[in-house]
Tab-separated table of C-alpha atoms and ligand atoms in Angstrom:
chain	number	residue	atom	x	y	z
A	1	UNK	CA	-5.669	-8.847	-8.338
A	2	UNK	CA	-5.559	-6.275	-4.304
A	3	UNK	CA	-6.794	-9.090	-2.511
A	4	UNK	CA	-3.761	-11.426	-3.962
A	5	UNK	CA	-3.169	-13.313	-0.088
A	6	UNK	CA	0.600	-14.276	-1.313
A	7	UNK	CA	1.385	-10.579	-1.976
A	8	UNK	CA	0.021	-9.471	1.304
A	9	UNK	CA	1.299	-12.144	2.671
A	10	UNK	CA	4.772	-11.365	2.016
A	11	UNK	CA	4.490	-7.279	2.850
A	12	UNK	CA	3.354	-8.682	6.555
A	13	UNK	CA	6.076	-10.432	7.155
A	14	UNK	CA	8.776	-8.273	6.534
A	15	UNK	CA	6.735	-5.411	8.013
A	16	UNK	CA	8.480	-5.925	11.837
A	17	UNK	CA	12.294	-5.699	10.136
A	18	UNK	CA	11.288	-2.578	7.292
A	19	UNK	CA	10.224	-0.588	10.437
A	20	UNK	CA	13.294	-0.902	12.835
A	21	UNK	CA	15.468	-1.141	9.564
A	22	UNK	CA	17.739	-4.321	10.814
A	23	UNK	CA	20.430	-5.238	8.756
A	24	UNK	CA	19.855	-6.347	5.387
A	25	UNK	CA	16.311	-5.122	5.247
A	26	UNK	CA	15.746	-2.598	2.588
A	27	UNK	CA	12.651	-1.208	0.667
A	28	UNK	CA	13.985	-2.661	-2.452
A	29	UNK	CA	12.552	-5.807	-1.273
A	30	UNK	CA	9.329	-4.073	-1.200
A	31	UNK	CA	9.815	-2.395	-4.406
A	32	UNK	CA	10.155	-5.831	-6.570
A	33	UNK	CA	7.079	-7.295	-5.292
A	34	UNK	CA	4.907	-4.369	-5.865
A	35	UNK	CA	6.736	-4.521	-9.539
A	36	UNK	CA	5.875	-8.580	-10.041
A	37	UNK	CA	2.628	-8.255	-9.112
A	38	UNK	CA	2.292	-5.102	-11.502
A	39	UNK	CA	0.904	-2.974	-8.945
A	40	UNK	CA	3.016	-0.077	-10.149
A	41	UNK	CA	1.723	0.490	-13.281
A	42	UNK	CA	-2.091	0.676	-11.798
A	43	UNK	CA	-3.435	3.982	-13.233
A	44	UNK	CA	-0.408	4.660	-15.661
A	45	UNK	CA	-2.013	4.691	-19.223
A	46	UNK	CA	-1.233	1.788	-21.550
A	47	UNK	CA	0.366	3.484	-23.942
A	48	UNK	CA	3.329	4.559	-21.578
A	49	UNK	CA	3.397	0.819	-20.575
A	50	UNK	CA	1.420	1.061	-17.501
A	51	UNK	CA	-1.901	-1.301	-16.611
A	52	UNK	CA	-4.527	0.859	-17.415
A	53	UNK	CA	-7.362	1.591	-15.088
A	54	UNK	CA	-7.805	4.820	-12.010
A	55	UNK	CA	-6.750	6.352	-9.529
A	56	UNK	CA	-9.040	4.838	-7.533
A	57	UNK	CA	-7.061	1.751	-7.936
A	58	UNK	CA	-3.813	3.103	-6.635
A	59	UNK	CA	-5.250	4.074	-3.676
A	60	UNK	CA	-6.633	0.477	-2.891
A	61	UNK	CA	-3.386	-0.864	-3.825
A	62	UNK	CA	-1.723	1.678	-1.619
A	63	UNK	CA	-4.383	0.848	1.258
A	64	UNK	CA	-4.105	-2.737	1.344
A	65	UNK	CA	0.076	-2.363	1.345
A	66	UNK	CA	-0.427	-0.607	4.085
A	67	UNK	CA	-2.671	-2.691	5.865
A	68	UNK	CA	0.494	-4.796	6.410
A	69	UNK	CA	3.195	-2.665	6.579
A	70	UNK	CA	3.558	1.285	6.325
A	71	UNK	CA	7.075	1.082	4.964
A	72	UNK	CA	6.102	-0.855	2.026
A	73	UNK	CA	3.114	1.866	1.222
A	74	UNK	CA	5.244	4.392	2.052
A	75	UNK	CA	7.809	4.018	-0.719
A	76	UNK	CA	4.671	2.367	-3.155
A	77	UNK	CA	3.749	5.843	-2.481
A	78	UNK	CA	6.850	7.555	-3.508
A	79	UNK	CA	7.951	5.193	-6.440
A	80	UNK	CA	4.030	6.070	-7.866
A	81	UNK	CA	4.353	9.539	-7.673
A	82	UNK	CA	7.023	9.767	-9.554
A	83	UNK	CA	5.830	7.792	-11.909
A	84	UNK	CA	2.994	10.019	-11.632
A	85	UNK	CA	5.212	12.661	-12.381
A	86	UNK	CA	6.752	11.142	-15.537
A	87	UNK	CA	3.447	10.396	-17.080
A	88	UNK	CA	2.090	14.105	-16.594
A	89	UNK	CA	4.938	15.181	-18.332
A	90	UNK	CA	5.359	16.580	-22.104
A	91	UNK	CA	8.794	15.253	-21.940
A	92	UNK	CA	8.956	11.764	-24.316
A	93	UNK	CA	12.783	11.227	-23.526
A	94	UNK	CA	11.697	10.535	-19.935
A	95	UNK	CA	8.590	8.659	-20.706
A	96	UNK	CA	10.519	6.282	-22.889
A	97	UNK	CA	13.893	6.378	-21.016
A	98	UNK	CA	12.899	6.399	-17.348
A	99	UNK	CA	9.415	5.429	-17.129
A	100	UNK	CA	9.998	1.918	-17.929
A	101	UNK	CA	12.763	1.651	-15.354
A	102	UNK	CA	11.012	2.860	-12.876
A	103	UNK	CA	7.312	-0.178	-13.572
A	104	UNK	CA	9.847	-2.185	-12.977
A	105	UNK	CA	11.502	-1.139	-10.225
A	106	UNK	CA	15.064	-1.452	-11.941
A	107	UNK	CA	15.448	2.366	-10.537
A	108	UNK	CA	14.005	3.466	-7.758
A	109	UNK	CA	11.781	6.970	-7.751
A	110	UNK	CA	11.926	9.453	-5.022
A	111	UNK	CA	9.753	12.437	-4.589
A	112	UNK	CA	12.071	15.697	-3.157
A	113	UNK	CA	9.022	18.057	-3.674
A	114	UNK	CA	7.585	18.836	-0.239
A	115	UNK	CA	9.474	22.140	-0.620
A	116	UNK	CA	7.619	22.719	-3.414
A	117	UNK	CA	4.344	22.068	-2.662
A	118	UNK	CA	5.002	23.779	0.625
A	119	UNK	CA	5.883	26.970	-1.958
A	120	UNK	CA	2.899	26.144	-4.179
A	121	UNK	CA	0.795	26.804	-0.591
A	122	UNK	CA	2.743	30.262	-0.530
A	123	UNK	CA	4.725	28.305	3.191
A	124	UNK	CA	8.430	28.263	1.842
A	125	UNK	CA	10.781	29.538	-0.847
A	126	UNK	CA	11.903	26.696	-3.339
A	127	UNK	CA	15.512	25.384	-1.847
A	128	UNK	CA	16.943	24.873	-4.665
A	129	UNK	CA	18.500	26.677	-7.663
A	130	UNK	CA	18.316	26.097	-11.143
A	131	UNK	CA	20.299	28.021	-13.816
A	132	UNK	CA	19.560	27.203	-17.797
A	133	UNK	CA	21.981	27.009	-21.057
A	134	UNK	CA	21.144	26.347	-23.602
A	135	UNK	CA	21.695	22.488	-23.475
A	136	UNK	CA	21.828	22.039	-19.896
A	137	UNK	CA	20.204	22.886	-16.492
A	138	UNK	CA	22.458	23.422	-13.586
A	139	UNK	CA	21.029	23.330	-9.451
A	140	UNK	CA	22.658	23.718	-6.124
A	141	UNK	CA	20.858	23.624	-2.845
A	142	UNK	CA	19.550	21.274	-0.354
A	143	UNK	CA	17.122	19.009	0.413
A	144	UNK	CA	16.868	17.372	4.041
A	145	UNK	CA	14.312	14.791	3.063
A	146	UNK	CA	13.834	12.806	1.134
A	147	UNK	CA	12.463	8.741	0.523
A	148	UNK	CA	12.989	5.683	-1.700
A	149	UNK	CA	16.421	6.733	-2.673
A	150	UNK	CA	18.233	3.304	-3.829
A	151	UNK	CA	21.363	3.629	-3.221
A	152	UNK	CA	23.714	4.427	-6.548
A	153	UNK	CA	20.171	3.671	-7.947
A	154	UNK	CA	17.499	6.307	-7.979
A	155	UNK	CA	16.214	9.467	-9.806
A	156	UNK	CA	14.609	11.650	-7.470
A	157	UNK	CA	12.355	15.011	-8.832
A	158	UNK	CA	12.791	18.130	-7.454
A	159	UNK	CA	11.842	21.845	-8.127
A	160	UNK	CA	14.153	24.703	-8.524
A	161	UNK	CA	14.114	28.095	-9.783
A	162	UNK	CA	16.071	30.636	-11.609
A	163	UNK	CA	17.429	33.334	-10.620
A	164	UNK	CA	15.047	35.469	-13.127
A	165	UNK	CA	12.209	33.538	-11.424
A	166	UNK	CA	11.217	30.829	-13.453
A	167	UNK	CA	10.797	27.156	-11.626
A	168	UNK	CA	11.294	24.254	-13.185
A	169	UNK	CA	10.656	20.514	-12.053
A	170	UNK	CA	13.841	17.859	-12.872
A	171	UNK	CA	14.300	14.414	-12.697
A	172	UNK	CA	18.124	14.294	-11.204
A	173	UNK	CA	19.895	10.387	-11.578
A	174	UNK	CA	21.618	9.364	-8.454
A	175	UNK	CA	24.769	9.053	-11.489
A	176	UNK	CA	25.033	12.665	-11.714
A	177	UNK	CA	28.357	14.477	-11.139
A	178	UNK	CA	27.647	16.471	-7.385
A	179	UNK	CA	24.277	14.683	-6.386
A	180	UNK	CA	25.235	13.237	-3.080
A	181	UNK	CA	22.863	11.232	-1.140
A	182	UNK	CA	23.466	11.103	3.002
A	183	UNK	CA	23.156	8.571	5.368
A	184	UNK	CA	20.132	7.023	6.073
A	185	UNK	CA	18.346	9.507	8.751
A	186	UNK	CA	17.634	7.447	12.121
A	187	UNK	CA	13.705	7.794	12.630
A	188	UNK	CA	11.293	6.664	14.662
A	189	UNK	CA	9.751	4.313	12.134
A	190	UNK	CA	10.274	3.507	8.121
A	191	UNK	CA	13.447	2.882	9.151
A	192	UNK	CA	13.964	0.588	6.015
A	193	UNK	CA	12.294	2.902	3.461
A	194	UNK	CA	15.716	4.481	2.432
A	195	UNK	CA	15.430	8.403	3.816
A	196	UNK	CA	18.421	10.893	3.848
A	197	UNK	CA	19.156	14.000	3.130
A	198	UNK	CA	20.362	15.201	-0.831
A	199	UNK	CA	23.025	18.240	-1.570
A	200	UNK	CA	23.473	19.301	-5.071
A	201	UNK	CA	26.188	21.201	-5.714
A	202	UNK	CA	27.066	22.314	-9.878
A	203	UNK	CA	24.640	19.355	-11.139
A	204	UNK	CA	24.741	19.845	-14.564
A	205	UNK	CA	21.979	17.817	-16.511
A	206	UNK	CA	20.991	17.571	-20.665
A	207	UNK	CA	17.601	19.045	-20.524
A	208	UNK	CA	16.447	15.770	-21.309
A	209	UNK	CA	15.664	15.809	-17.685
A	210	UNK	CA	13.170	18.476	-17.165
A	211	UNK	CA	10.245	17.247	-16.461
A	212	UNK	CA	7.983	20.481	-16.667
A	213	UNK	CA	9.964	23.855	-17.401
A	214	UNK	CA	6.053	25.718	-15.746
A	215	UNK	CA	6.687	24.063	-12.326
A	216	UNK	CA	3.909	26.094	-10.507
A	217	UNK	CA	1.270	24.863	-13.513
A	218	UNK	CA	2.494	21.142	-13.094
A	219	UNK	CA	2.670	21.027	-9.624
A	220	UNK	CA	-0.697	22.354	-9.567
A	221	UNK	CA	-2.028	19.850	-11.562
A	222	UNK	CA	-1.027	16.339	-10.425
A	223	UNK	CA	-0.949	17.671	-6.886
A	224	UNK	CA	-4.819	16.005	-6.226
A	225	UNK	CA	-2.973	12.596	-7.343
A	226	UNK	CA	-0.240	13.354	-4.833
A	227	UNK	CA	-2.244	13.999	-2.000
A	228	UNK	CA	-5.280	11.302	-3.119
A	229	UNK	CA	-2.555	8.400	-3.441
A	230	UNK	CA	-1.584	9.328	0.391
A	231	UNK	CA	-5.386	8.364	1.477
A	232	UNK	CA	-4.515	4.934	0.620
A	233	UNK	CA	-1.164	4.970	3.635
A	234	UNK	CA	-4.037	6.293	6.611
A	235	UNK	CA	-7.221	3.908	4.679
A	236	UNK	CA	-5.037	0.752	4.959
A	237	UNK	CA	-3.504	1.450	8.765
A	238	UNK	CA	-6.892	2.311	9.461
A	239	UNK	CA	-9.161	-0.778	8.172
A	240	UNK	CA	-6.115	-3.097	9.507
A	241	UNK	CA	-6.849	-1.349	13.560
A	242	UNK	CA	-10.185	-1.661	13.027
A	243	UNK	CA	-9.824	-4.927	12.383
A	244	UNK	CA	-7.449	-5.762	15.033
A	245	UNK	CA	-9.918	-3.957	17.675
A	246	UNK	CA	-13.374	-5.861	16.594
A	247	UNK	CA	-10.935	-8.958	17.150
A	248	UNK	CA	-9.532	-7.917	20.392
A	249	UNK	CA	-13.297	-7.425	21.808
A	250	UNK	CA	-14.106	-9.724	24.291
A	251	UNK	CA	-16.843	-9.703	27.703
A	252	UNK	CA	-14.047	-7.723	29.654
A	253	UNK	CA	-13.507	-4.593	27.343
A	254	UNK	CA	-16.578	-4.648	24.995
A	255	UNK	CA	-18.819	-1.946	27.022
A	256	UNK	CA	-16.291	0.343	27.625
A	257	UNK	CA	-15.050	0.098	23.916
A	258	UNK	CA	-17.988	-0.428	22.148
A	259	UNK	CA	-19.439	2.820	21.409
A	260	UNK	CA	-15.906	4.828	20.382
A	261	UNK	CA	-15.319	1.442	18.139
A	262	UNK	CA	-18.687	1.840	16.662
A	263	UNK	CA	-18.354	5.630	15.883
A	264	UNK	CA	-14.419	4.613	14.012
A	265	UNK	CA	-16.425	2.174	11.850
A	266	UNK	CA	-19.261	4.116	10.697
A	267	UNK	CA	-16.369	7.192	10.547
A	268	UNK	CA	-14.276	4.983	8.086
A	269	UNK	CA	-17.085	3.960	5.947
A	270	UNK	CA	-18.134	7.382	5.793
A	271	UNK	CA	-14.359	8.773	4.576
A	272	UNK	CA	-14.145	5.228	2.040
A	273	UNK	CA	-17.110	6.699	0.192
A	274	UNK	CA	-15.869	9.774	-0.170
A	275	UNK	CA	-12.585	7.765	-1.426
A	276	UNK	CA	-14.227	5.936	-3.897
A	277	UNK	CA	-16.370	9.698	-5.162
A	278	UNK	CA	-12.606	11.216	-5.387
A	279	UNK	CA	-11.047	8.166	-6.613
A	280	UNK	CA	-12.963	8.506	-10.463
A	281	UNK	CA	-12.324	11.995	-10.582
A	282	UNK	CA	-10.028	13.240	-13.634
A	283	UNK	CA	-9.654	16.829	-13.457
A	284	UNK	CA	-10.421	18.295	-9.827
A	285	UNK	CA	-12.074	21.437	-9.161
A	286	UNK	CA	-11.582	23.893	-6.913
A	287	UNK	CA	-13.759	22.382	-4.506
A	288	UNK	CA	-12.710	18.953	-4.866
A	289	UNK	CA	-9.255	19.928	-4.264
A	290	UNK	CA	-10.663	21.312	-0.751
A	291	UNK	CA	-12.832	17.974	-0.125
A	292	UNK	CA	-9.496	16.221	-0.817
A	293	UNK	CA	-8.016	18.311	1.580
A	294	UNK	CA	-10.698	17.566	4.181
A	295	UNK	CA	-10.955	13.701	3.480
A	296	UNK	CA	-6.986	13.732	3.894
A	297	UNK	CA	-7.269	15.354	7.413
A	298	UNK	CA	-9.918	12.910	8.689
A	299	UNK	CA	-8.377	9.923	6.949
A	300	UNK	CA	-5.141	10.942	9.275
A	301	UNK	CA	-6.885	11.645	11.995
A	302	UNK	CA	-9.055	8.552	12.429
A	303	UNK	CA	-6.139	6.432	11.939
A	304	UNK	CA	-4.244	7.906	14.623
A	305	UNK	CA	-7.499	7.481	16.635
A	306	UNK	CA	-7.963	3.482	15.225
A	307	UNK	CA	-4.442	2.900	16.508
A	308	UNK	CA	-4.411	4.297	19.793
A	309	UNK	CA	-8.062	2.293	20.372
A	310	UNK	CA	-6.162	-0.642	19.362
A	311	UNK	CA	-3.970	-0.699	21.899
A	312	UNK	CA	-6.715	-0.159	24.782
A	313	UNK	CA	-8.468	-3.164	23.351
A	314	UNK	CA	-5.382	-4.911	23.397
A	315	UNK	CA	-3.851	-3.906	26.939
A	316	UNK	CA	-0.564	-4.282	27.868
A	317	UNK	CA	0.232	-6.894	25.168
A	318	UNK	CA	-0.183	-4.701	22.785
A	319	UNK	CA	2.653	-2.622	24.490
A	320	UNK	CA	5.923	-5.241	23.580
A	321	UNK	CA	8.012	-4.351	21.023
A	322	UNK	CA	7.466	-6.729	18.497
A	323	UNK	CA	3.758	-6.405	18.269
A	324	UNK	CA	1.811	-5.398	15.335
A	325	UNK	CA	0.234	-2.575	17.644
A	326	UNK	CA	3.392	-1.586	18.659
A	327	UNK	CA	4.515	-0.990	15.032
A	328	UNK	CA	1.564	0.490	14.298
A	329	UNK	CA	2.049	2.733	16.614
A	330	UNK	CA	5.503	4.067	14.763
A	331	UNK	CA	3.920	3.430	11.753
A	332	UNK	CA	1.215	5.596	12.210
A	333	UNK	CA	3.300	8.944	13.786
A	334	UNK	CA	4.779	9.639	10.414
A	335	UNK	CA	0.968	10.551	9.078
A	336	UNK	CA	0.325	14.030	10.632
A	337	UNK	CA	3.855	15.310	9.015
A	338	UNK	CA	3.755	13.711	5.485
A	339	UNK	CA	4.003	17.059	3.061
A	340	UNK	CA	0.966	18.395	3.235
A	341	UNK	CA	1.075	17.879	6.781
A	342	UNK	CA	-2.098	18.402	8.681
A	343	UNK	CA	-0.967	21.468	10.374
A	344	UNK	CA	-0.206	22.748	6.563
A	345	UNK	CA	-3.814	21.324	5.079
A	346	UNK	CA	-5.367	22.999	8.174
A	347	UNK	CA	-3.940	26.481	7.077
A	348	UNK	CA	-4.569	26.386	3.378
A	349	UNK	CA	-8.395	25.350	4.335
A	350	UNK	CA	-8.019	28.245	6.882
A	351	UNK	CA	-6.653	30.545	3.843
A	352	UNK	CA	-9.418	29.515	1.525
A	353	UNK	CA	-12.166	30.196	4.056
A	354	UNK	CA	-10.727	33.478	4.614
A	355	UNK	CA	-10.460	33.971	0.777
A	356	UNK	CA	-13.943	32.970	0.136
A	357	UNK	CA	-15.771	35.786	2.908
A	358	UNK	CA	-14.143	38.575	1.510
A	359	UNK	CA	-15.389	37.749	-1.679
B	401	FAD	C1	9.961	9.083	7.486
B	401	FAD	C2	10.176	10.752	6.781
B	401	FAD	C3	10.068	10.388	5.389
B	401	FAD	C4	10.033	11.880	4.182
B	401	FAD	N1	10.198	11.668	3.157
B	401	FAD	C5	10.520	12.990	2.299
B	401	FAD	C6	10.124	12.464	0.964
B	401	FAD	O1	10.662	11.624	0.604
B	401	FAD	N2	10.057	13.716	0.222
B	401	FAD	C7	10.252	15.322	0.422
B	401	FAD	O2	9.714	16.126	-0.131
B	401	FAD	N3	9.703	15.400	2.290
B	401	FAD	C8	10.146	14.211	2.758
B	401	FAD	N4	10.015	14.167	4.047
B	401	FAD	C9	9.522	15.607	4.809
B	401	FAD	C10	8.045	15.562	5.572
B	401	FAD	O3	7.719	14.639	4.436
B	401	FAD	C11	7.642	17.314	5.633
B	401	FAD	O4	8.178	17.907	4.935
B	401	FAD	C12	8.099	17.350	6.863
B	401	FAD	O5	8.292	16.108	7.553
B	401	FAD	C13	7.451	18.915	7.306
B	401	FAD	O6	8.046	18.883	8.436
B	401	FAD	P1	9.014	20.354	8.395
B	401	FAD	O7	10.580	20.002	9.509
B	401	FAD	O8	8.780	21.047	7.238
B	401	FAD	O9	8.265	20.738	9.799
B	401	FAD	P2	8.567	22.420	10.051
B	401	FAD	O10	9.288	23.295	8.957
B	401	FAD	O11	8.915	22.505	11.314
B	401	FAD	O12	6.982	22.987	10.802
B	401	FAD	C14	6.042	22.330	11.626
B	401	FAD	C15	5.030	21.935	10.884
B	401	FAD	O13	4.031	23.346	10.591
B	401	FAD	C16	3.732	23.093	9.788
B	401	FAD	N5	4.611	24.400	8.759
B	401	FAD	C17	5.957	25.086	8.868
B	401	FAD	N6	5.300	26.246	8.138
B	401	FAD	C18	3.845	26.292	8.295
B	401	FAD	C19	3.184	27.606	7.302
B	401	FAD	N7	3.508	28.318	7.637
B	401	FAD	N8	1.806	27.265	7.536
B	401	FAD	C20	1.689	26.071	7.786
B	401	FAD	N9	2.019	25.218	8.251
B	401	FAD	C21	3.141	25.400	8.391
B	401	FAD	C22	5.062	22.056	8.908
B	401	FAD	O14	4.624	21.557	7.004
B	401	FAD	C23	4.663	20.922	10.206
B	401	FAD	O15	3.856	20.319	9.676
B	401	FAD	C24	9.710	12.602	5.047
B	401	FAD	C25	9.224	13.108	6.533
B	401	FAD	C26	9.768	12.214	7.416
B	401	FAD	C27	9.617	11.746	8.777
């Protein structure tokens, strides 16, 4: 299914327009394609309306899309991460009413959880406040980033804290009174990814929108899937870029580039083996979480390095704005800052090591 050439071609056709955000281009084209191909339901239990399968299938699907277009790969990740939250929730109403809409891409699923993931890692306070009453939850605060916010037709997962210190994960529909989506942010790439800000002012929702009333535990539970699926983004770029470099090797540049190319090819094979190993784990141990963080770092660094090598191999033609290499250079620059950013992952790993030394 992932090898479906026709679908791949459609993602490739739109890649430049989506990265540049040309008028009329938006992430909805990609989401519709993904829904039609049945890829949004990969790894989601059949009992919840998904197609079954493992997380590895999702990672490979995200990689296959990212090989052609990182904007599409990224909105795929956003939508699929949102679907993961609903699938992992105990909330049957969200699973019956909202999940089917997300699987069909009738609404776009956004994940405003960078702040919550940083909070989980002890880096930031939660930016959003929640007040719980008998039947409603009221939300206030500002999120500086969220993607896949289809105008008027999205739901965003956020985390918020009550004054008593309890934290919740809530799905907030675009139609909620008091929720304001900003204009699309002007970005280096991925311009058509519907990325903007969200402000919440006295947003009052019924309890049916609560994904989890124990955010800390819930976020720790979904974090391995969150990070593993992100690996597909870097994997796709690295595979494509290595292939492009290989095709550009000729008598003139071979001697200068071959060792670097060989090294990157071997590294990719080693990292792929780790993806395939971790992609079938159902419950992650602490050691496996650590391995996953290291894998995300290594794949991101490989993707960055590979695109620079592609530039060297292709020469000046790669510097023309419409070239695939030029697009990939702008696409790949997103991966180190995607939460958890490389800085954050490195910091967490250092903290783990320090704790081990004390123990
Ligand atoms: C195109 C795009 C789309 C995005 N989409 C979303 C989205 O859909 N949802 C969402 O929630 N967010 C989204 N973000 C936000 C993004 O994932 C990161 O949160 C953000 O880019 C991280 O940088 P920052 O602005 O917090 O960096 P800064 O706070 O300036 O920090 C700089 C760097 O240091 C790290 N850092 C800061 N403090 C610490 C610390 N104490 N310990 C360790 N590391 C630290 C940061 O992670 C970052 O790498 C998006 C960003 C971009 C560029």
